[in-house]
N, CA and C atoms as an extended XYZ file, in Angstrom:
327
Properties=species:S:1:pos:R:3:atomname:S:1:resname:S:1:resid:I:1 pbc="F F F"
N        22.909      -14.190       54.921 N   UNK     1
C        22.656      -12.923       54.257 CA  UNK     1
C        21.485      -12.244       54.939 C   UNK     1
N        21.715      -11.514       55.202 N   UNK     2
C        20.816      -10.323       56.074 CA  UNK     2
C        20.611       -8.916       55.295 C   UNK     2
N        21.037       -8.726       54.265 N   UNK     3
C        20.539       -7.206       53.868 CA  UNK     3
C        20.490       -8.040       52.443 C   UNK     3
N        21.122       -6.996       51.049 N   UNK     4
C        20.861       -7.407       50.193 CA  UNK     4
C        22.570       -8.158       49.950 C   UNK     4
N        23.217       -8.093       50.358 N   UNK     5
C        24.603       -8.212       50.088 CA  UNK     5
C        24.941       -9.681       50.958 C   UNK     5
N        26.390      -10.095       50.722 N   UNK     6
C        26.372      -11.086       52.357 CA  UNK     6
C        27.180      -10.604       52.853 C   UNK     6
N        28.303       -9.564       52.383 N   UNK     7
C        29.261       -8.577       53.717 CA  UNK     7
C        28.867       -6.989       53.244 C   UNK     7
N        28.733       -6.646       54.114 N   UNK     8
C        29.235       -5.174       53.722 CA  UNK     8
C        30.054       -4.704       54.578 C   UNK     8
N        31.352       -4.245       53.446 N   UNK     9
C        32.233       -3.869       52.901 CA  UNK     9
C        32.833       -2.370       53.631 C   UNK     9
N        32.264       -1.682       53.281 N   UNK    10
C        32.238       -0.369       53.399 CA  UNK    10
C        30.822        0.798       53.232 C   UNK    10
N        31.086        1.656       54.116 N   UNK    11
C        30.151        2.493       53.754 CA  UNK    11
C        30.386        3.859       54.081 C   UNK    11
N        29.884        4.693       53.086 N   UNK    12
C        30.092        6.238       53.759 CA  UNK    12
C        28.532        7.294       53.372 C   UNK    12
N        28.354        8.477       53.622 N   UNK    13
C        27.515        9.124       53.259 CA  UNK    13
C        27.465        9.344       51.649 C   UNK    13
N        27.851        8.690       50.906 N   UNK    14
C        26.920        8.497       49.444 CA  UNK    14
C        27.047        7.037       48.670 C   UNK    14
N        27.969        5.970       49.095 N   UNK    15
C        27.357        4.914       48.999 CA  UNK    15
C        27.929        3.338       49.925 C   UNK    15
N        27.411        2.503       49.685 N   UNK    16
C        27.898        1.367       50.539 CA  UNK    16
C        28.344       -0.134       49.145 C   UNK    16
N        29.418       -0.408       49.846 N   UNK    17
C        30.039       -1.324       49.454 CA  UNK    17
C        29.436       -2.890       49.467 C   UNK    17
N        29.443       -3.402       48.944 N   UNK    18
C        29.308       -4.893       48.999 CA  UNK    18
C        29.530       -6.035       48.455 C   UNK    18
N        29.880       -7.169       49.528 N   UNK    19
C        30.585       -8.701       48.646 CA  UNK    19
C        29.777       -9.123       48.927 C   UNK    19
N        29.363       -9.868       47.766 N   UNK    20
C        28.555      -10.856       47.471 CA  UNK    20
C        28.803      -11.993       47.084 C   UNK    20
N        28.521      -13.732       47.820 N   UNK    21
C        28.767      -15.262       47.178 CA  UNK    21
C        27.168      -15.827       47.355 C   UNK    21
N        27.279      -17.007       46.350 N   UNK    22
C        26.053      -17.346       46.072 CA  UNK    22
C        26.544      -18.888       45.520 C   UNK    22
N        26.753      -19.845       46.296 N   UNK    23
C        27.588      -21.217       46.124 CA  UNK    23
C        26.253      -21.980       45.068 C   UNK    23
N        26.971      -22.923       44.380 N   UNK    24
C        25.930      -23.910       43.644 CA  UNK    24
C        24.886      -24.173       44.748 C   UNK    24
N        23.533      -23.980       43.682 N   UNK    25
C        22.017      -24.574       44.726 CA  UNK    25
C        21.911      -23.665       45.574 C   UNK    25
N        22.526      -22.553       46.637 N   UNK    26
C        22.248      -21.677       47.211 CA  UNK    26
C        20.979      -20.517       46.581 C   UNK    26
N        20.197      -20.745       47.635 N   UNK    27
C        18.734      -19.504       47.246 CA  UNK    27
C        19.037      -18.373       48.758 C   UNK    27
N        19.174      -16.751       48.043 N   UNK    28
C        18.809      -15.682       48.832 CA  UNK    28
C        17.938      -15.940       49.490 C   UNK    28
N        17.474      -15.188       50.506 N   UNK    29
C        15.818      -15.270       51.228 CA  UNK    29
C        15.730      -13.941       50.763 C   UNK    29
N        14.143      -13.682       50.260 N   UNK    30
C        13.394      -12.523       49.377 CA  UNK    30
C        13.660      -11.481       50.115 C   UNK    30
N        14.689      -10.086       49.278 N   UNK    31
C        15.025       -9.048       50.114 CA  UNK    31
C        14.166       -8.231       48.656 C   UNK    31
N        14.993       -6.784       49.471 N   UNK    32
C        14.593       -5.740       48.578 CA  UNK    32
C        15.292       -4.966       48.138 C   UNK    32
N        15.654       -4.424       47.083 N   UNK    33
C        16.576       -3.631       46.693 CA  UNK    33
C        15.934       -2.185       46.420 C   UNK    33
N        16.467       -0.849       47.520 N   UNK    34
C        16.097        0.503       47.514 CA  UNK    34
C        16.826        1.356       46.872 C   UNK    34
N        17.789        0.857       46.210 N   UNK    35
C        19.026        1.840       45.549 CA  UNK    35
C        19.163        1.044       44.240 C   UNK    35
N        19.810        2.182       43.148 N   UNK    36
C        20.598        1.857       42.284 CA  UNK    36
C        21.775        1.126       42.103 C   UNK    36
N        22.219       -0.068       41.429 N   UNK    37
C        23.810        0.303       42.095 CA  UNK    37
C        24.452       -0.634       40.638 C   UNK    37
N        25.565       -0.602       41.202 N   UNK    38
C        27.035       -1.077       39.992 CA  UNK    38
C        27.284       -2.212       40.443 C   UNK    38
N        27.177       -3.243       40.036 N   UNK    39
C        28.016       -4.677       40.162 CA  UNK    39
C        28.714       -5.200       39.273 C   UNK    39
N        30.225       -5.958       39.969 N   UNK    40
C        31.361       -6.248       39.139 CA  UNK    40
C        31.324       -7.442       39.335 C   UNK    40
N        31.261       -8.695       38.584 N   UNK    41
C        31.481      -10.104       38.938 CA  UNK    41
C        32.353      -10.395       38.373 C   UNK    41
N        33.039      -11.045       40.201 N   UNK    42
C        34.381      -11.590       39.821 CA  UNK    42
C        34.411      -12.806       39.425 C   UNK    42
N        33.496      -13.908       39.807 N   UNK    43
C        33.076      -15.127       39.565 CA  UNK    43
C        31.616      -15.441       39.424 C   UNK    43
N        31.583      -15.827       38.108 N   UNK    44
C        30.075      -15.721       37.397 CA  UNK    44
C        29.619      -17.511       37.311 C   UNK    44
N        28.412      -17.295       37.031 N   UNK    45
C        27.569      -18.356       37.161 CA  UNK    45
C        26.160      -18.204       36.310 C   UNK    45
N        25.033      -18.968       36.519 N   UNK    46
C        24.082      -18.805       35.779 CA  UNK    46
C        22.910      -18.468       36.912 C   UNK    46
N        22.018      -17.534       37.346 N   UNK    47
C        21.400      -17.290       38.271 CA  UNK    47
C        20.099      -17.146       37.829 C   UNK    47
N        18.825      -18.079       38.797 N   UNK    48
C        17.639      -17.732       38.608 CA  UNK    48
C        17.194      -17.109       39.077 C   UNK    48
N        16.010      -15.574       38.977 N   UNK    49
C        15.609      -15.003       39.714 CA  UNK    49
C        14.273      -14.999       39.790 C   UNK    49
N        13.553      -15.328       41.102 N   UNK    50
C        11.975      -15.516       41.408 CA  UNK    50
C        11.455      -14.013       41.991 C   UNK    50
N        10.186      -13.613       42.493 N   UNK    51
C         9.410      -12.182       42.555 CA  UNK    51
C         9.248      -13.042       44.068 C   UNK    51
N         8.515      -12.200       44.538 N   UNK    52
C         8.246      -12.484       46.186 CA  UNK    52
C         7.530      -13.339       46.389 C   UNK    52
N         6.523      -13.646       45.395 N   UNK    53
C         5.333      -14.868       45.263 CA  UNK    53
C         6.374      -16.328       45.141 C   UNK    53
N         7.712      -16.100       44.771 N   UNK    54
C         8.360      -17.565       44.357 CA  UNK    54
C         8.312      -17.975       43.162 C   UNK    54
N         7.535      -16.774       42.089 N   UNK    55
C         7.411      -16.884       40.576 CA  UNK    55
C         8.514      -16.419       40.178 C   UNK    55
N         9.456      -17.881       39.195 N   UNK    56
C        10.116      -17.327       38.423 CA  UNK    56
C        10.192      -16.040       37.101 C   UNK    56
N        11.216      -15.441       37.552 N   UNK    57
C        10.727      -14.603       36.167 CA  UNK    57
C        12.226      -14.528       35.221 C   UNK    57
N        13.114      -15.142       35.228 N   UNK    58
C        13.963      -15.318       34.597 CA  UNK    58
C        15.384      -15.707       34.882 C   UNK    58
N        15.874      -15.866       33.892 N   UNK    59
C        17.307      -16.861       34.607 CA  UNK    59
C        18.288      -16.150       33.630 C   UNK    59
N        19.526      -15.946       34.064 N   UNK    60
C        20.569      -15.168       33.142 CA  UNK    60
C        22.085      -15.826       33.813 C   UNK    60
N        22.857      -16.222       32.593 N   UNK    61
C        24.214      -16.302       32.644 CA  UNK    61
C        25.019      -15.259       32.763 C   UNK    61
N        25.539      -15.193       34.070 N   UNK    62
C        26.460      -13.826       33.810 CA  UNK    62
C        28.138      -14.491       33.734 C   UNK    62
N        29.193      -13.946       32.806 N   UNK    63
C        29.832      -14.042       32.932 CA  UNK    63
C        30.798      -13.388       33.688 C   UNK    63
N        32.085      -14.363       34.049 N   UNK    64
C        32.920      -13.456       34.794 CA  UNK    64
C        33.221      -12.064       34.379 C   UNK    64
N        33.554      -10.882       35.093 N   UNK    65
C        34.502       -9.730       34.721 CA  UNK    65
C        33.063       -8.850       34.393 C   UNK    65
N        31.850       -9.715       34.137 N   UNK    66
C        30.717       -8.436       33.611 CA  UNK    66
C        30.182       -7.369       34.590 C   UNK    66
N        30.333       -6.327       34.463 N   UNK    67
C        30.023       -5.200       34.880 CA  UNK    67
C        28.414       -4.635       34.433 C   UNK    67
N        27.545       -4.498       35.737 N   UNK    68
C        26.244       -4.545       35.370 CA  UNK    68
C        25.620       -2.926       35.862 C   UNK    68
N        25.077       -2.212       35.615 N   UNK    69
C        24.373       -0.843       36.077 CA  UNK    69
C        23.004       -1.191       36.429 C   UNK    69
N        22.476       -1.399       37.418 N   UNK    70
C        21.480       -1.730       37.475 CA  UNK    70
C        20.524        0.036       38.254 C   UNK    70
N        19.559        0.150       37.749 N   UNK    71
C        19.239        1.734       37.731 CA  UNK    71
C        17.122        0.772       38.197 C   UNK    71
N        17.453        1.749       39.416 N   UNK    72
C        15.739        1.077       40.191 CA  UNK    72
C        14.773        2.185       39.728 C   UNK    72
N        13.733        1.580       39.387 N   UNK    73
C        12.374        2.779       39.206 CA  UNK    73
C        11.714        1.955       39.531 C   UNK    73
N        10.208        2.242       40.387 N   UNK    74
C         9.002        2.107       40.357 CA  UNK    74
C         8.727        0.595       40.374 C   UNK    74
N         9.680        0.509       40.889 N   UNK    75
C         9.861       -1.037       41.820 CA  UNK    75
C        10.579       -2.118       41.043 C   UNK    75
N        10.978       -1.581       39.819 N   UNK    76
C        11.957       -2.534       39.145 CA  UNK    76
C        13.678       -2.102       38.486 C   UNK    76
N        14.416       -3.093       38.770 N   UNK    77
C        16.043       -2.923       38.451 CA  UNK    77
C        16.200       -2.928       37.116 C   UNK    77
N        16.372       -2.423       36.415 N   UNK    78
C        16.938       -2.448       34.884 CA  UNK    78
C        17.869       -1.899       34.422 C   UNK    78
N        18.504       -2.870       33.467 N   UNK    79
C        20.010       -2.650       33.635 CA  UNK    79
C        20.530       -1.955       31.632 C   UNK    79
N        20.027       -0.981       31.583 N   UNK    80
C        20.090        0.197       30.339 CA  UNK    80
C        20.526       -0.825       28.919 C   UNK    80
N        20.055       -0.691       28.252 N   UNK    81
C        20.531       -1.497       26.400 CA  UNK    81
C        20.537       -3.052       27.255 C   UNK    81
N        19.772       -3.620       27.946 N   UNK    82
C        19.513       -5.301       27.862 CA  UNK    82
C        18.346       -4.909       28.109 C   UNK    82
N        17.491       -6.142       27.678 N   UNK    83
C        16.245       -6.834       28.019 CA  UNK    83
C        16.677       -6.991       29.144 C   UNK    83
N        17.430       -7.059       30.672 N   UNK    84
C        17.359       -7.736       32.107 CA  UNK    84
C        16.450       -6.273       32.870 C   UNK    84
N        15.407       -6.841       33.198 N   UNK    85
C        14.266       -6.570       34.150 CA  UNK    85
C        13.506       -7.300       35.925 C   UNK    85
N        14.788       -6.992       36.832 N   UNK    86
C        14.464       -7.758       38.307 CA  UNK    86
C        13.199       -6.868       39.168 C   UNK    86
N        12.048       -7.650       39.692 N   UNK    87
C        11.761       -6.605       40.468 CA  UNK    87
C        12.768       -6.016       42.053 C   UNK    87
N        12.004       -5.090       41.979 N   UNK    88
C        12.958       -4.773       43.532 CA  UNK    88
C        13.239       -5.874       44.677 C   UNK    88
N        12.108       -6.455       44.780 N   UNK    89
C        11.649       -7.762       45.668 CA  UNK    89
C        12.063       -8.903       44.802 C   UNK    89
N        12.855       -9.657       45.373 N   UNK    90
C        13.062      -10.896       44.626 CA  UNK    90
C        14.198      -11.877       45.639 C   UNK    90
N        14.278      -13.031       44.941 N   UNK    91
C        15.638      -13.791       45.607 CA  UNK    91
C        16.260      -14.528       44.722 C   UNK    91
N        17.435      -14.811       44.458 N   UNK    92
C        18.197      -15.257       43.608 CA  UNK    92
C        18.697      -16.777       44.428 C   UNK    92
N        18.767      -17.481       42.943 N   UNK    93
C        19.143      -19.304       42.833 CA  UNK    93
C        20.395      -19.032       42.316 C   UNK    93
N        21.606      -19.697       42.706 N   UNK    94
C        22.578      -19.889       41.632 CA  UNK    94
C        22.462      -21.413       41.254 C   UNK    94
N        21.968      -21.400       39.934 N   UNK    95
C        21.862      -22.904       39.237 CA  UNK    95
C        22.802      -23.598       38.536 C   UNK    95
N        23.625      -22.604       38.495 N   UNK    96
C        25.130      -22.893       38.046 CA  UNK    96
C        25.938      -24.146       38.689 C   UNK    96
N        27.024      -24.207       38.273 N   UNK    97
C        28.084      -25.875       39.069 CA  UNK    97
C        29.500      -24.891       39.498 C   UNK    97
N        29.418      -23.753       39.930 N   UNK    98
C        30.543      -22.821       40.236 CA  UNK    98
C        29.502      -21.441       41.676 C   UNK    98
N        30.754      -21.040       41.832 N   UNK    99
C        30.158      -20.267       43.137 CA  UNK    99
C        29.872      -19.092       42.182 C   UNK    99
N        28.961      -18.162       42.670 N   UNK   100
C        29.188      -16.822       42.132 CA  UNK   100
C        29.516      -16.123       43.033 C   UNK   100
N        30.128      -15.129       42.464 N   UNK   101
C        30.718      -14.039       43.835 CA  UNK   101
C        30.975      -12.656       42.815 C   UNK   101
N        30.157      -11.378       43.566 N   UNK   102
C        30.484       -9.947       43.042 CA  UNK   102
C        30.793       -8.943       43.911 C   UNK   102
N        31.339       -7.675       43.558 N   UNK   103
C        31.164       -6.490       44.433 CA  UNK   103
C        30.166       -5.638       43.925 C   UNK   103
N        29.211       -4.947       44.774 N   UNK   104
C        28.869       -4.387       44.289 CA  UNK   104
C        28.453       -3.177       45.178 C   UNK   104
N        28.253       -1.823       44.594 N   UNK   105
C        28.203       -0.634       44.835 CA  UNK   105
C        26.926        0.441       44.720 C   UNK   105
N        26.056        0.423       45.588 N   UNK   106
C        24.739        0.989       45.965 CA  UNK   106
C        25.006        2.710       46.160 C   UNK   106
N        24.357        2.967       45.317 N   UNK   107
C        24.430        4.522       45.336 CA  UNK   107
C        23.551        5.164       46.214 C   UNK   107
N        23.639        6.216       47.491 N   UNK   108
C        22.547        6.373       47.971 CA  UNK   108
C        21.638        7.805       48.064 C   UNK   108
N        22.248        8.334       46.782 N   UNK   109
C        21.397        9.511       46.046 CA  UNK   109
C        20.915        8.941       44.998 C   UNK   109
């Protein structure tokens, strides 16, 4: 994984596509997220997420089929009517015993 995604997918002048897997015990290396975007998980898992320091700051079960809005301000992802709060900077654990895998869709207005 080299950007925030591990393929991308597609892209055009207003947004870029992306597949995302995240196998049991697999950790991201600390990226950054500059956009808003929509993620659809097709295969869910339970994921921990740490800040750039390697401080956990929370762990969430997502289930399959959940559809997430994640909307960036002022350096943090929040995803509208939940308590889920990622900073921009972070890297994700899947602690789960299943792969996770999503698409997801970065808006770039």
């Amino acid at each position: 994984m080299t950007d925030v995604g591990t393929n991308k997918v597609f892209e055009n002048d207003k947004i870029i596509l992306w597949e995302f897997f995240l196998e049991p015990g697999e950790e991201t290396p600390s990226h950054t997220h500059d956009k808003s975007f929509i993620s659809y998980v097709i295969d869910g898992s339970t994921i921990l997420i740490k800040d750039e320091n390697g401080s956990q700051v929370g762990q969430v079960e997502v289930p399959d089929g959940d559809v997430l809005e994640f909307q960036l301000a002022d350096g943090e992802l929040t995803v509208p009517n939940t308590p889920i709060k990622v900073p921009a900077t972070h890297s994700a654990t899947n602690v789960g015993k299943s792969t996770y895998r999503e698409m997801f869709v970065e808006f770039k207005s």
